PDB file of C-alpha atoms and ligand atoms in Angstrom:
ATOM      1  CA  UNK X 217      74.103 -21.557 -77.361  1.00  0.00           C
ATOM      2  CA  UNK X 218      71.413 -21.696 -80.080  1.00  0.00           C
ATOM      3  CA  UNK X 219      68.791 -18.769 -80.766  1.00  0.00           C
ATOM      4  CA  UNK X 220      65.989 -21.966 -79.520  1.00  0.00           C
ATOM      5  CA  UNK X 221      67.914 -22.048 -76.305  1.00  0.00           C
ATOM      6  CA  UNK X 222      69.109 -17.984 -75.746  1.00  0.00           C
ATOM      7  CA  UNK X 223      65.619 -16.372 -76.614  1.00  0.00           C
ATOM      8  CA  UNK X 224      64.039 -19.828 -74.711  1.00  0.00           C
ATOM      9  CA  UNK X 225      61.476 -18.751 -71.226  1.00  0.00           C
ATOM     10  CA  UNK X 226      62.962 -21.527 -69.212  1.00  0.00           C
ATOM     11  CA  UNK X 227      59.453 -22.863 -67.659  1.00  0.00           C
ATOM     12  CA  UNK X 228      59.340 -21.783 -64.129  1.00  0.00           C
ATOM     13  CA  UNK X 229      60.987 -18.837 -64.223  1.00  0.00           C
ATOM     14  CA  UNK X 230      59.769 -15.032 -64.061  1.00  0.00           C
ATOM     15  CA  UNK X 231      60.313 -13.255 -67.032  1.00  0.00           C
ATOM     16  CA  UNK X 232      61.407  -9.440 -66.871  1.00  0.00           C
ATOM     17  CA  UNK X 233      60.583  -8.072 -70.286  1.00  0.00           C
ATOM     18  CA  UNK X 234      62.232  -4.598 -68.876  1.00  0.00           C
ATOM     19  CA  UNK X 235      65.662  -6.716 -68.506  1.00  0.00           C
ATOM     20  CA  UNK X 236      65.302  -8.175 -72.542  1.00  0.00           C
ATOM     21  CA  UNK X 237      66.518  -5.578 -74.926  1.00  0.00           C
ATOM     22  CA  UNK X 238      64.392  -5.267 -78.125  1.00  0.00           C
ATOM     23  CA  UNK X 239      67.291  -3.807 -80.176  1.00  0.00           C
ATOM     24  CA  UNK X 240      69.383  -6.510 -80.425  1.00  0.00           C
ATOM     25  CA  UNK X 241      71.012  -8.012 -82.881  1.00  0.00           C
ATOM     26  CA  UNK X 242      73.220 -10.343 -81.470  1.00  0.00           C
ATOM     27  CA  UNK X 243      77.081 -10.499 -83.979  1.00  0.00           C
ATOM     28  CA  UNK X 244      75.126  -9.383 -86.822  1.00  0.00           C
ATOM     29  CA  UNK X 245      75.419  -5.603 -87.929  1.00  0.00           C
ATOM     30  CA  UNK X 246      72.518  -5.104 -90.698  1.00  0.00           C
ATOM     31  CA  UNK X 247      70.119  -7.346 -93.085  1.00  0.00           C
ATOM     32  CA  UNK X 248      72.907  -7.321 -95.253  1.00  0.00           C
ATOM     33  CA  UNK X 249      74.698  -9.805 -93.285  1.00  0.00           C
ATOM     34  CA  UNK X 250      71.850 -12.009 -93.035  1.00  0.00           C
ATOM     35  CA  UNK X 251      70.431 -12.299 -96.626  1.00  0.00           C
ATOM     36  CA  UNK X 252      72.099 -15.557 -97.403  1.00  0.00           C
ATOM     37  CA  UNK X 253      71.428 -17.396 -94.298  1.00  0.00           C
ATOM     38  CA  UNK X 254      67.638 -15.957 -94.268  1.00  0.00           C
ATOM     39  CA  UNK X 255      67.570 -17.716 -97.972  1.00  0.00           C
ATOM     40  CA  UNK X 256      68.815 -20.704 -96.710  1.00  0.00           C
ATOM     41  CA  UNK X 257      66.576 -21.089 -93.987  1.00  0.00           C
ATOM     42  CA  UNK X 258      63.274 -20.011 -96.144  1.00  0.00           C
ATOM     43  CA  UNK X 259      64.246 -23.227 -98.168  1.00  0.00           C
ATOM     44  CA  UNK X 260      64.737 -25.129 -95.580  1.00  0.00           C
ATOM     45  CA  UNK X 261      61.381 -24.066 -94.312  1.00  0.00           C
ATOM     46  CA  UNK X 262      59.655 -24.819 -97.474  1.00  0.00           C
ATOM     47  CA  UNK X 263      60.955 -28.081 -97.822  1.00  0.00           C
ATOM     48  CA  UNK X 264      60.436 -29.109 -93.792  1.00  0.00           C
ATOM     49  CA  UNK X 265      57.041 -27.977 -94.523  1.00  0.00           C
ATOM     50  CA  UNK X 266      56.427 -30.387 -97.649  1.00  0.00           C
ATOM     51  CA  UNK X 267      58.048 -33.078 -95.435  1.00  0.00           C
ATOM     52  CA  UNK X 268      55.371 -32.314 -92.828  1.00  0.00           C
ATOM     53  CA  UNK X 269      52.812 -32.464 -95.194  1.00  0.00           C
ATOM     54  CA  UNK X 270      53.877 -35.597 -96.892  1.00  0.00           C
ATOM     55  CA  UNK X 271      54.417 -37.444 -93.370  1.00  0.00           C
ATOM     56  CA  UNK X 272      51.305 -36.833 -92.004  1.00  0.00           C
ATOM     57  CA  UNK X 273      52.129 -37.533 -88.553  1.00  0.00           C
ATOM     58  CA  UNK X 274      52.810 -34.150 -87.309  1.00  0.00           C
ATOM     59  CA  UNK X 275      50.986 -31.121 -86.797  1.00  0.00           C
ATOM     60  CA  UNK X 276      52.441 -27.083 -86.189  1.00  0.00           C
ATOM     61  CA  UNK X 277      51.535 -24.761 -84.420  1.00  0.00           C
ATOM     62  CA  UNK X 278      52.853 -21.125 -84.200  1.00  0.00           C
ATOM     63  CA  UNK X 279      51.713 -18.625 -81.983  1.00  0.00           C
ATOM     64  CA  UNK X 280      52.538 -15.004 -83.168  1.00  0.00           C
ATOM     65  CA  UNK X 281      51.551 -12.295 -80.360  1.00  0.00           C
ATOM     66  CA  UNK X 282      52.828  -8.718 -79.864  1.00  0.00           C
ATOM     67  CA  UNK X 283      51.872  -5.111 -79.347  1.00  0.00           C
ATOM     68  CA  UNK X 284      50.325  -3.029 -82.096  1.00  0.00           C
ATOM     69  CA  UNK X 285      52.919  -2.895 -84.711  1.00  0.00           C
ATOM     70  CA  UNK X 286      55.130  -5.296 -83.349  1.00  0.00           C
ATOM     71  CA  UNK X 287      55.712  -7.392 -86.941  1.00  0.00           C
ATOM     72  CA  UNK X 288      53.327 -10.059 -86.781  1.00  0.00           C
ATOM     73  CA  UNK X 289      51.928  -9.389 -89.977  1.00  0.00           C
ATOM     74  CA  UNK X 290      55.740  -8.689 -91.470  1.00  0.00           C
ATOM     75  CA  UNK X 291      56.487 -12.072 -89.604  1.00  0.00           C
ATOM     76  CA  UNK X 292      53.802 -14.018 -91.381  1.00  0.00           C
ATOM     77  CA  UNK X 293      54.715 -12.367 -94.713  1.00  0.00           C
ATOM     78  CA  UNK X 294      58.848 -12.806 -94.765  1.00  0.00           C
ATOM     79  CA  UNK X 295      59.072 -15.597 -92.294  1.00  0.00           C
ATOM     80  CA  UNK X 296      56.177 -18.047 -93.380  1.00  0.00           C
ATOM     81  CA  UNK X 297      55.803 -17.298 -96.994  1.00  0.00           C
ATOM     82  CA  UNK X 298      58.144 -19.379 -97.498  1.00  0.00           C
ATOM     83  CA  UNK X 299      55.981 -22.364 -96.890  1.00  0.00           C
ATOM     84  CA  UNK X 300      53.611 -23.950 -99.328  1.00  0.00           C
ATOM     85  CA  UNK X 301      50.165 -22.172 -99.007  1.00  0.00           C
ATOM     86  CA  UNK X 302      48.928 -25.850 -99.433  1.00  0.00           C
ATOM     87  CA  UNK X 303      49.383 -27.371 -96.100  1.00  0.00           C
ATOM     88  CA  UNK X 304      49.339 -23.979 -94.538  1.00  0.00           C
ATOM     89  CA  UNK X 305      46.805 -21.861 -93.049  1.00  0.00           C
ATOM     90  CA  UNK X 306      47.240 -18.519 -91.073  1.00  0.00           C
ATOM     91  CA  UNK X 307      43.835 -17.446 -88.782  1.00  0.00           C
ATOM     92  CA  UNK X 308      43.614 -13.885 -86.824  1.00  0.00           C
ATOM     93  CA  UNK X 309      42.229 -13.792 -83.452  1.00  0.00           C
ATOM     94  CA  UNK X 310      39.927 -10.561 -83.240  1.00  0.00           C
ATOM     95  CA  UNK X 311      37.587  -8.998 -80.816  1.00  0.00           C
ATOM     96  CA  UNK X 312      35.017 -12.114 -79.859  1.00  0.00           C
ATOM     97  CA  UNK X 313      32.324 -12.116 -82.254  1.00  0.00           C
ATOM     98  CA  UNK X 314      28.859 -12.273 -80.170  1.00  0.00           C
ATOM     99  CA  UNK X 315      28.502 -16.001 -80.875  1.00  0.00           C
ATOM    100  CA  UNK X 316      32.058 -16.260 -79.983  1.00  0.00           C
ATOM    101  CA  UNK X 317      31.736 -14.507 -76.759  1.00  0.00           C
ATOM    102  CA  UNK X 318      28.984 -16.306 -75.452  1.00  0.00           C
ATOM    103  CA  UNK X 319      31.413 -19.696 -75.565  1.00  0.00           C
ATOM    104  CA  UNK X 320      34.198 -20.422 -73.675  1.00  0.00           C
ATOM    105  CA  UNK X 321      37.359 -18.675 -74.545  1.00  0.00           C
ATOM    106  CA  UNK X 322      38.885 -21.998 -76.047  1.00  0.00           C
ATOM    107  CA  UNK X 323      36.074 -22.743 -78.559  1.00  0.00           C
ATOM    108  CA  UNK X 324      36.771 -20.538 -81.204  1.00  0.00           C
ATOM    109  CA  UNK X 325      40.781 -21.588 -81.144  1.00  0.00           C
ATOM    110  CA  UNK X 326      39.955 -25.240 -80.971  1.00  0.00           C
ATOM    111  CA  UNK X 327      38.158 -25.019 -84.357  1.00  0.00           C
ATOM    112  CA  UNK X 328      41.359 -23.296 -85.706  1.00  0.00           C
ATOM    113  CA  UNK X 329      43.982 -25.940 -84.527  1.00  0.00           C
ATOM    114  CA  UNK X 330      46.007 -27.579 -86.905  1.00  0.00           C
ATOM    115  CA  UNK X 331      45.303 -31.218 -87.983  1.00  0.00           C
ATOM    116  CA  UNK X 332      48.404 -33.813 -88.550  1.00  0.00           C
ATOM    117  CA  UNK X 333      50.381 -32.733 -91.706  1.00  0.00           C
ATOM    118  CA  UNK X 334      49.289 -29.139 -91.556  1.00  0.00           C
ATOM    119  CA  UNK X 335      50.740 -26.031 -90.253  1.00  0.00           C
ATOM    120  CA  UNK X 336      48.946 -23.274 -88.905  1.00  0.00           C
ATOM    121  CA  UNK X 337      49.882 -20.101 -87.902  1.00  0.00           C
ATOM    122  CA  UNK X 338      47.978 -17.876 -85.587  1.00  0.00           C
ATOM    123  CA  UNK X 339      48.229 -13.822 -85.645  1.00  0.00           C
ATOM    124  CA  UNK X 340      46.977 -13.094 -82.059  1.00  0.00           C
ATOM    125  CA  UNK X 341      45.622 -16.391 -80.168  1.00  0.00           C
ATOM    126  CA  UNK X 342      44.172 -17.261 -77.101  1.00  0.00           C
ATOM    127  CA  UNK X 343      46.748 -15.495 -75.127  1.00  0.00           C
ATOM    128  CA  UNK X 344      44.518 -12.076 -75.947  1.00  0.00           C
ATOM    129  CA  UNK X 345      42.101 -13.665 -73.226  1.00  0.00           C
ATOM    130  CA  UNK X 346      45.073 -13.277 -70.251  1.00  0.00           C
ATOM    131  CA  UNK X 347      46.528 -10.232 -72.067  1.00  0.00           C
ATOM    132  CA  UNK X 348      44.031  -7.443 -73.417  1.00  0.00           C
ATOM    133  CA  UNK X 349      40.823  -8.759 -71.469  1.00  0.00           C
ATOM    134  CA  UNK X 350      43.244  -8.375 -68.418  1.00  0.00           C
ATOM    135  CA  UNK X 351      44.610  -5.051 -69.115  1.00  0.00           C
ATOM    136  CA  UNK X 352      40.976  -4.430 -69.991  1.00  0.00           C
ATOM    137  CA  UNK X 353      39.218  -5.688 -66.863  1.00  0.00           C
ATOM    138  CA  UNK X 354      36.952  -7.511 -69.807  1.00  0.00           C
ATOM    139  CA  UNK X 355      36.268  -9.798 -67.269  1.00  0.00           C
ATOM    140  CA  UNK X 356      36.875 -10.151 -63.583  1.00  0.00           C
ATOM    141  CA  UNK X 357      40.064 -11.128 -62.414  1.00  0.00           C
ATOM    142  CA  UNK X 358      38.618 -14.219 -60.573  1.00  0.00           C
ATOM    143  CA  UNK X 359      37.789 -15.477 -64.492  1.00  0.00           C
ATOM    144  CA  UNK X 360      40.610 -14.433 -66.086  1.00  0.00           C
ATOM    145  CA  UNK X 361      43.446 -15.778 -63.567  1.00  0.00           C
ATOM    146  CA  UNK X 362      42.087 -19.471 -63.662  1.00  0.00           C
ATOM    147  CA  UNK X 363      42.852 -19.425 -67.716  1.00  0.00           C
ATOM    148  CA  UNK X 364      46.412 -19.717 -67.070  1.00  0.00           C
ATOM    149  CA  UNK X 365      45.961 -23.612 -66.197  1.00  0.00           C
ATOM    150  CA  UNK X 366      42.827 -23.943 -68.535  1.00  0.00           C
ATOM    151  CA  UNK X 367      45.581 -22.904 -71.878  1.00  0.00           C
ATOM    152  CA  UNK X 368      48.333 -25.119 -69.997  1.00  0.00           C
ATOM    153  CA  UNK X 369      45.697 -28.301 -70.113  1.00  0.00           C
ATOM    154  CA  UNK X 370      44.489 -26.844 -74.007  1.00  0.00           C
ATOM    155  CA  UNK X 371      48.154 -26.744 -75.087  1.00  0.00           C
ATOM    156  CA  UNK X 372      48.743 -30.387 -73.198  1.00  0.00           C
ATOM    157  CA  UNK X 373      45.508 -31.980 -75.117  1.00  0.00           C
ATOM    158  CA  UNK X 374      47.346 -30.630 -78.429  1.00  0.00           C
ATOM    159  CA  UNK X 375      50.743 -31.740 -78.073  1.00  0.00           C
ATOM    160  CA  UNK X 376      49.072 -35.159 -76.606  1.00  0.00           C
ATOM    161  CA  UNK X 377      47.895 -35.290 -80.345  1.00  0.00           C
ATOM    162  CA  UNK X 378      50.913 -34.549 -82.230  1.00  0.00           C
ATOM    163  CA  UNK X 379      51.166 -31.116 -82.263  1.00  0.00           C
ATOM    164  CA  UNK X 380      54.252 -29.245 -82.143  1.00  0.00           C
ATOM    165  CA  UNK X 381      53.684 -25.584 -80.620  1.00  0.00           C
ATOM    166  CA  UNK X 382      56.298 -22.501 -80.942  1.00  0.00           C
ATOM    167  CA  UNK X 383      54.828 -19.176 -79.313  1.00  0.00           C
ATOM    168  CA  UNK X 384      56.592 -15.985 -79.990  1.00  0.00           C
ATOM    169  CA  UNK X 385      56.425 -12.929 -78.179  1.00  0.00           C
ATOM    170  CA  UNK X 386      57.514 -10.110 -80.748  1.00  0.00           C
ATOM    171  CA  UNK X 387      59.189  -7.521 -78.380  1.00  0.00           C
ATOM    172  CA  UNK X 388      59.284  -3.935 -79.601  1.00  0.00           C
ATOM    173  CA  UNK X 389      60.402  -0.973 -77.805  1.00  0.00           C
ATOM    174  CA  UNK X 390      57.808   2.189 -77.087  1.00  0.00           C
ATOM    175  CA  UNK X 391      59.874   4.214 -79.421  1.00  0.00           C
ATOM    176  CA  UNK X 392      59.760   1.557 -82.175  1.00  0.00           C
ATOM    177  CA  UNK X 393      56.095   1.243 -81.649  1.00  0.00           C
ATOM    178  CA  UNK X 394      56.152   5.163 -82.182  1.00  0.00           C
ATOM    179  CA  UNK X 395      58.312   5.337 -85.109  1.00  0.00           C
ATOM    180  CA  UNK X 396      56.021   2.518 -87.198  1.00  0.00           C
ATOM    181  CA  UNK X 397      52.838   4.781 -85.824  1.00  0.00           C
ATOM    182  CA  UNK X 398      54.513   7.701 -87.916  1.00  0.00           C
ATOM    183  CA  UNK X 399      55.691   5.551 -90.472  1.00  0.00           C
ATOM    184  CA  UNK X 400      52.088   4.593 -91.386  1.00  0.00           C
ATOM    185  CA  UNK X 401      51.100   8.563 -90.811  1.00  0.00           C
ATOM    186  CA  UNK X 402      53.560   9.094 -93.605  1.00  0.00           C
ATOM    187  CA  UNK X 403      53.646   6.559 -96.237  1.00  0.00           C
ATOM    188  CA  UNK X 404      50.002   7.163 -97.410  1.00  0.00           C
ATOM    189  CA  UNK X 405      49.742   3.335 -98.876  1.00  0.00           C
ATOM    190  CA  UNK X 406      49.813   2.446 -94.978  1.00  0.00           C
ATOM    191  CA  UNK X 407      47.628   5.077 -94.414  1.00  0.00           C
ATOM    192  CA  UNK X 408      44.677   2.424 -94.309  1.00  0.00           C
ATOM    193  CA  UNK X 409      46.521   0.887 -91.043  1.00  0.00           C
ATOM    194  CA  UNK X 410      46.208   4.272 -88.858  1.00  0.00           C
ATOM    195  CA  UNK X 411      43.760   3.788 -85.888  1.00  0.00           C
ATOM    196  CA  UNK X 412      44.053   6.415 -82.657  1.00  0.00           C
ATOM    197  CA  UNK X 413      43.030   3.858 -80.830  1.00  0.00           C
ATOM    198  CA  UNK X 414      46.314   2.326 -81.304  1.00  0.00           C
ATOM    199  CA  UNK X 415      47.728   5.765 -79.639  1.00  0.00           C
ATOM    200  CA  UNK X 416      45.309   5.291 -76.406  1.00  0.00           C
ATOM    201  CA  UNK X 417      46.651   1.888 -76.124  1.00  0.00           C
ATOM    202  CA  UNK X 418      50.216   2.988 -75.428  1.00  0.00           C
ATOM    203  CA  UNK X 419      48.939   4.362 -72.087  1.00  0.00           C
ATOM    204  CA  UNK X 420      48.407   0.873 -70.927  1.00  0.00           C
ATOM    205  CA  UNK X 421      52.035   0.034 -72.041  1.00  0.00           C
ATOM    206  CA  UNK X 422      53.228  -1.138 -68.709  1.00  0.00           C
ATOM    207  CA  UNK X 423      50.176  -2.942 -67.694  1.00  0.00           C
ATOM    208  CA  UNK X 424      50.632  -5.437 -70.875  1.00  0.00           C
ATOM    209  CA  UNK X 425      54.271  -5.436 -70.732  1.00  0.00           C
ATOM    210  CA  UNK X 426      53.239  -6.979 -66.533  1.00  0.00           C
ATOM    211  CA  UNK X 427      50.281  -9.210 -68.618  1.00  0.00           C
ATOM    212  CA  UNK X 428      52.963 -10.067 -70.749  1.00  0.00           C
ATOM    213  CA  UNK X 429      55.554 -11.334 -68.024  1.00  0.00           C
ATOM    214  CA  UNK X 430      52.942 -13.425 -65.942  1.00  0.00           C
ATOM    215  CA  UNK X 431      51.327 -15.168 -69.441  1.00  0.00           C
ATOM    216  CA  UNK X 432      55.034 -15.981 -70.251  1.00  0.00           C
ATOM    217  CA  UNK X 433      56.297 -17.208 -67.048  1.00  0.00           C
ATOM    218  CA  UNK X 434      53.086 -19.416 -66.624  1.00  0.00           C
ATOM    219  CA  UNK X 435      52.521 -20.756 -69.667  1.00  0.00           C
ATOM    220  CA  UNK X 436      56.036 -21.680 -71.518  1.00  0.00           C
ATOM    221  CA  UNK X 437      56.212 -25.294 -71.127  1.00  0.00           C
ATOM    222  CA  UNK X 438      58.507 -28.327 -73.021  1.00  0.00           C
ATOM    223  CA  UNK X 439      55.746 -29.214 -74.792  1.00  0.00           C
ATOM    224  CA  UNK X 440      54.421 -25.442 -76.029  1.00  0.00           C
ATOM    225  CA  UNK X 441      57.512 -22.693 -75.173  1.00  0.00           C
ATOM    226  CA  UNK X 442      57.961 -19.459 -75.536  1.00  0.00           C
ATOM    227  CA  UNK X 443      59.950 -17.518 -76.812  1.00  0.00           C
ATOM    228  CA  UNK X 444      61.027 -13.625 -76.180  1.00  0.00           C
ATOM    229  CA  UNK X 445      62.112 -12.604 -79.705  1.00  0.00           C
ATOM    230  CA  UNK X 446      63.951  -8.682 -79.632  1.00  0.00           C
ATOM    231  CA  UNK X 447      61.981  -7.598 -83.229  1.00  0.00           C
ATOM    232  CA  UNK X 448      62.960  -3.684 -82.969  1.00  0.00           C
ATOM    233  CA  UNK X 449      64.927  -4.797 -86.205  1.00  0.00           C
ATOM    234  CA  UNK X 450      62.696  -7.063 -88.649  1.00  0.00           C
ATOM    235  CA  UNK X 451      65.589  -8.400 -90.117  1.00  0.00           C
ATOM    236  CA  UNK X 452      66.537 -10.147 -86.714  1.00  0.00           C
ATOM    237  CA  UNK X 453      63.307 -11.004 -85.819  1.00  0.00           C
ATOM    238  CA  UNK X 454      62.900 -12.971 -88.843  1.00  0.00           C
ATOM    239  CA  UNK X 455      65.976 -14.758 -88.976  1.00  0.00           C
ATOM    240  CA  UNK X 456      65.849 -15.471 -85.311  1.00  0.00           C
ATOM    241  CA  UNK X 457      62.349 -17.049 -86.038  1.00  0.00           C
ATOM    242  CA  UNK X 458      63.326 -18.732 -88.669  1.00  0.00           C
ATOM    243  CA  UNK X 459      66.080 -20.603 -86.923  1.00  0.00           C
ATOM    244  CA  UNK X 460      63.959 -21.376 -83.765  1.00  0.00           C
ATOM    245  CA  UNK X 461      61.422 -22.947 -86.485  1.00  0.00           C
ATOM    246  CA  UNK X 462      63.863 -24.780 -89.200  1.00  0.00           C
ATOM    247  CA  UNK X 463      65.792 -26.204 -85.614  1.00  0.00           C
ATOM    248  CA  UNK X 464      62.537 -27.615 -84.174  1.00  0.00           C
ATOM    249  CA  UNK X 465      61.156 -28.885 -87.157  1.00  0.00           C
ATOM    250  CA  UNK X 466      64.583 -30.728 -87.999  1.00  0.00           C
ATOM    251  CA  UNK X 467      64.322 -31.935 -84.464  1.00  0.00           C
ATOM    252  CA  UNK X 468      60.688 -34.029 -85.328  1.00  0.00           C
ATOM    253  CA  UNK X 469      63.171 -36.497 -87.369  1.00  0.00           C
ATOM    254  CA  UNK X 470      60.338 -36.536 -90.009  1.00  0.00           C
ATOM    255  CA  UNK X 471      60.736 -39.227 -92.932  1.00  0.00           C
ATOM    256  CA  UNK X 472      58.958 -39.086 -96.047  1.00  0.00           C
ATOM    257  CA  UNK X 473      56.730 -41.812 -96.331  1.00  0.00           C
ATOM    258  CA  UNK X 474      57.476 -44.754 -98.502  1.00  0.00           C
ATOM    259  CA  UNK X 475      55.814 -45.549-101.545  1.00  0.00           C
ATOM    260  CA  UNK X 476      52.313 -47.416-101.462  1.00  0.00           C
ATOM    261  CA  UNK X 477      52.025 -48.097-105.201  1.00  0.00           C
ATOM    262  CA  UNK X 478      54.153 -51.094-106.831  1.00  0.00           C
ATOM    263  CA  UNK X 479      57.189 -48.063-108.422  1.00  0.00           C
ATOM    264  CA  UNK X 480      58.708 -50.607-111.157  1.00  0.00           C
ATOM    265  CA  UNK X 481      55.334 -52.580-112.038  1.00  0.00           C
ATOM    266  CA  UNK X 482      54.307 -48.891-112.959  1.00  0.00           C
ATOM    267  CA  UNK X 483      56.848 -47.869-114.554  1.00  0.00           C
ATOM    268  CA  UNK X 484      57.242 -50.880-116.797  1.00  0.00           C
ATOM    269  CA  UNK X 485      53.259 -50.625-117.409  1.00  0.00           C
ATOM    270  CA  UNK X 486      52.974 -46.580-118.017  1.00  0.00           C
ATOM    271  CA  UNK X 487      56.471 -45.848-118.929  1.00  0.00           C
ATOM    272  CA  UNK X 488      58.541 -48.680-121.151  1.00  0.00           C
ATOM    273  CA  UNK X 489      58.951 -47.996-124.726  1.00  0.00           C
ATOM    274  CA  UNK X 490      56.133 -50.807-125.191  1.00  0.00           C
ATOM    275  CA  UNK X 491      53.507 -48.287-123.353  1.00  0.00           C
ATOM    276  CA  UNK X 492      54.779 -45.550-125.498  1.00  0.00           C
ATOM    277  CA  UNK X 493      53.784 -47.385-128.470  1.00  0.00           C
ATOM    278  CA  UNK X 494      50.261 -47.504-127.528  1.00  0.00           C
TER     279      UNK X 494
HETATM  280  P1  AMP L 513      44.320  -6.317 -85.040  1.00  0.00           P
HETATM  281  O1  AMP L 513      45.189  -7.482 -84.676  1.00  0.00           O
HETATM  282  O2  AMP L 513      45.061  -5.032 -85.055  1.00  0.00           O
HETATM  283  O3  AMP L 513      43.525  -6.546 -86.266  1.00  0.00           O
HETATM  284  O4  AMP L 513      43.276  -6.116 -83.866  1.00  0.00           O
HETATM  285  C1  AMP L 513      42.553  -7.138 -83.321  1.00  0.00           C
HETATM  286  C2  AMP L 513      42.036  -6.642 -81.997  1.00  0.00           C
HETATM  287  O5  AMP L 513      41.266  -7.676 -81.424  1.00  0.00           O
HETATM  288  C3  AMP L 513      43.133  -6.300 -81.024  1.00  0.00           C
HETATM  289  O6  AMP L 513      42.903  -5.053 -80.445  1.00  0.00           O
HETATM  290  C4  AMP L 513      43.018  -7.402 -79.992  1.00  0.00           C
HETATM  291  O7  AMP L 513      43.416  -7.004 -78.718  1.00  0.00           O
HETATM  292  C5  AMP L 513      41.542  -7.715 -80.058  1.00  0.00           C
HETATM  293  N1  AMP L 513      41.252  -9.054 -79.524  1.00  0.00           N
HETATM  294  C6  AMP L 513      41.720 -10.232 -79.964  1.00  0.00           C
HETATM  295  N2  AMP L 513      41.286 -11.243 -79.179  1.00  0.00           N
HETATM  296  C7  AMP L 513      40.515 -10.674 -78.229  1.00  0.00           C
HETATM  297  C8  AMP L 513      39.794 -11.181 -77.114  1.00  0.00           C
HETATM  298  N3  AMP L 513      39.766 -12.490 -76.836  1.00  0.00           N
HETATM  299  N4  AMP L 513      39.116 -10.310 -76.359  1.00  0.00           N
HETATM  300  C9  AMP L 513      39.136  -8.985 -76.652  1.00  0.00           C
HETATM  301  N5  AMP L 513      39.810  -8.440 -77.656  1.00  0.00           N
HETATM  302  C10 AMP L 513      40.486  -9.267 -78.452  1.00  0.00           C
HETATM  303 MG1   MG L 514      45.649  -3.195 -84.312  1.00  0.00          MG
END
C-alpha cells in the first residue's frame, strides 16, 4: 500500500481522528533516514511542476489545513519550495475581511483558484467556514451545515475544469501543539508568532477535532480527497506529502508540448556557422 492509498479518507466513510495516531512514522526511525528520498522527491516536484507549467492543460490545487501550529507554514516552506515560484502561488485564508464577509463564503476562494498550468497552494481554505465558524457558532448551524454540499459542487465545478485537488489535514497531537507553543515562548526569533489566543483555542480542542471528522468524512471525494497526514514529526509529514503529491502528479501522464516553431529552419538561420559570420 502507497502513502496516497494508507493516509487516503475513503469517501463515505466516518473518520475517527482519535483512532489516527499523529506520531507516526511508519518503518522510518528519524529525518536521517529520509534525507535522500525527500531530495529525490523535491526534484521530482520541481520538475512535475515545470511539466505542469509547460503543458498547460492542468491545474493544482492543494489544500493545507490544521490546528494552530500544526506545520502548514513548515509544509509550504520544505515541501513546496521546491517548486518554481513562477507557476506557483501560495494564498492564506484569514478572518473574512468586511467586503469579504458580506459575500458568499465561496467568493473570495474562487478568485484564488488556480488557472491551467499553475499551481496554487492554499494555507487555510474554505474548509475554515465548516471548521472555526462551526466551533464558533459564527453562524447558525442551519447556514453552516448546508456548506458541506455547496464545497462538494465548488470542488466538482473545479475538477470539471481541469483541476487536480489534494487536501491535507495536518494532524498534531495536544502535546505537540503544546511543545511548539513553548518552543515559540523560548526561541525569541519566534517570539513574533506568540498569540494567547492560540492558548484559549485549545479549550475547543475536541469540538474541532468533531468539525474536523464530519468536514473529512463529507467532503473527501475521487475528484478532491483527503488526506489524514500524522505531522507530530515534520520530517514525516513532509515526505509523506511529498509522495502523495509527486504520485498524483505522475499519475496526470503530462507531456511536454511539442515544438510550434520550425527547430532546424532556426537553427540553420540563427545558429550555422554562416549566421555566425554576420
Ligand atoms: P493564522 O492562520 O494563524 O494567520 O490565522 C488566521 C485566522 O483566521 C485563524 O484563526 C482562522 O481560524 C481564521 N479564519 C480563516 N478563515 C476564516 C473564516 N472563514 N471565518 C472565520 N475565521 C477565519
Ligand atoms: Mg494562528
Amino acid at each position: 500500500m502507497n502513502d496516497r492509498e494508507r493516509f487516503l479518507v475513503q469517501p463515505d466513510t466516518k473518520v475517527d481522528l482519535s483512532s489516527t495516531d499523529p506520531g507516526y512514522t511508519g518503518k522510518h526511525e528519524n529525518k536521517a533516514s529520509t534525507k535522500e528520498e525527500m531530495a529525490e522527491l523535491s526534484q521530482r516536484m520541481c520538475d512535475l511542476q515545470g511539466l505542469l507549467y509547460a503543458e498547460g492543460r492542468h491545474a493544482l490545487l492543494i489544500c493545507l489545513q490544521a490546528l494552530d501550529a500544526g506545520g502548514k507554514d513548515g509544509t509550504i516552506v520544505h515541501v513546496f519550495g521546491a517548486m518554481n515560484p513562477l507557476g506557483t502561488r501560495v494564498h492564506a485564508f484569514k478572518v473574512p475581511t468586511e467586503e469579504e464577509a458580506k459575500h458568499d463564503f465561496l467568493w473570495r476562494v474562487h478568485g484564488q483558484t488556480p488557472m491551467r498550468g499553475e499551481v496554487a497552494i492554499f494555507n487555510r481554505s474554505h474548509y475554515e467556514d465548516v471548521l472555526v465558524v462551526r466551533v464558533h457558532n459564527l453562524v447558525p448551524k442551519s447556514v453552516w451545515s448546508k456548506r458541506y454540499d455547496l464545497i462538494n459542487e465548488f470542488e466538482k465545478n473545479l475538477a470539471e475544469a481541469g483541476t487536480t485537488i489534494l487536501k491535507f489535514f495536518l494532524h498534531i497531537s495536544k502535546d505537540e501543539q503544546l511543545r511548539r507553543f513553548k518552543k515559540r515562548l523560548d526561541n525569541p526569533n519566534k517570539n513574533w508568532k506568540v498569540n494567547e489566543a492560540d492558548y484559549e483555542e485549545r479549550k475547543h480542542w475536541s469540538e474541532y477535532m468533531k468539525a474536523y471528522e464530519e468536514a473529512l468524512s463529507r467532503t473527501s471525494v475521487p475528484h478532491a480527497p483527503w488526506f489524514v497526514i500524522p505531522a507530530d514529526h515534520k520530517w514525516f509529514r513532509n515526505l509523506t506529502i511529498s509522495r502523495i503529491v509527486v504520485e498524483t502528479m505522475e499519475s496526470l501522464g503530462m507531456k511536454r508540448p511539442p515544438a510550434t516553431a520550425d527547430i532546424e529552419a532556426i537553427r540553420r538561420k540563427y545558429h550555422s556557422e554562416l549566421a555566425k559570420a554576420d
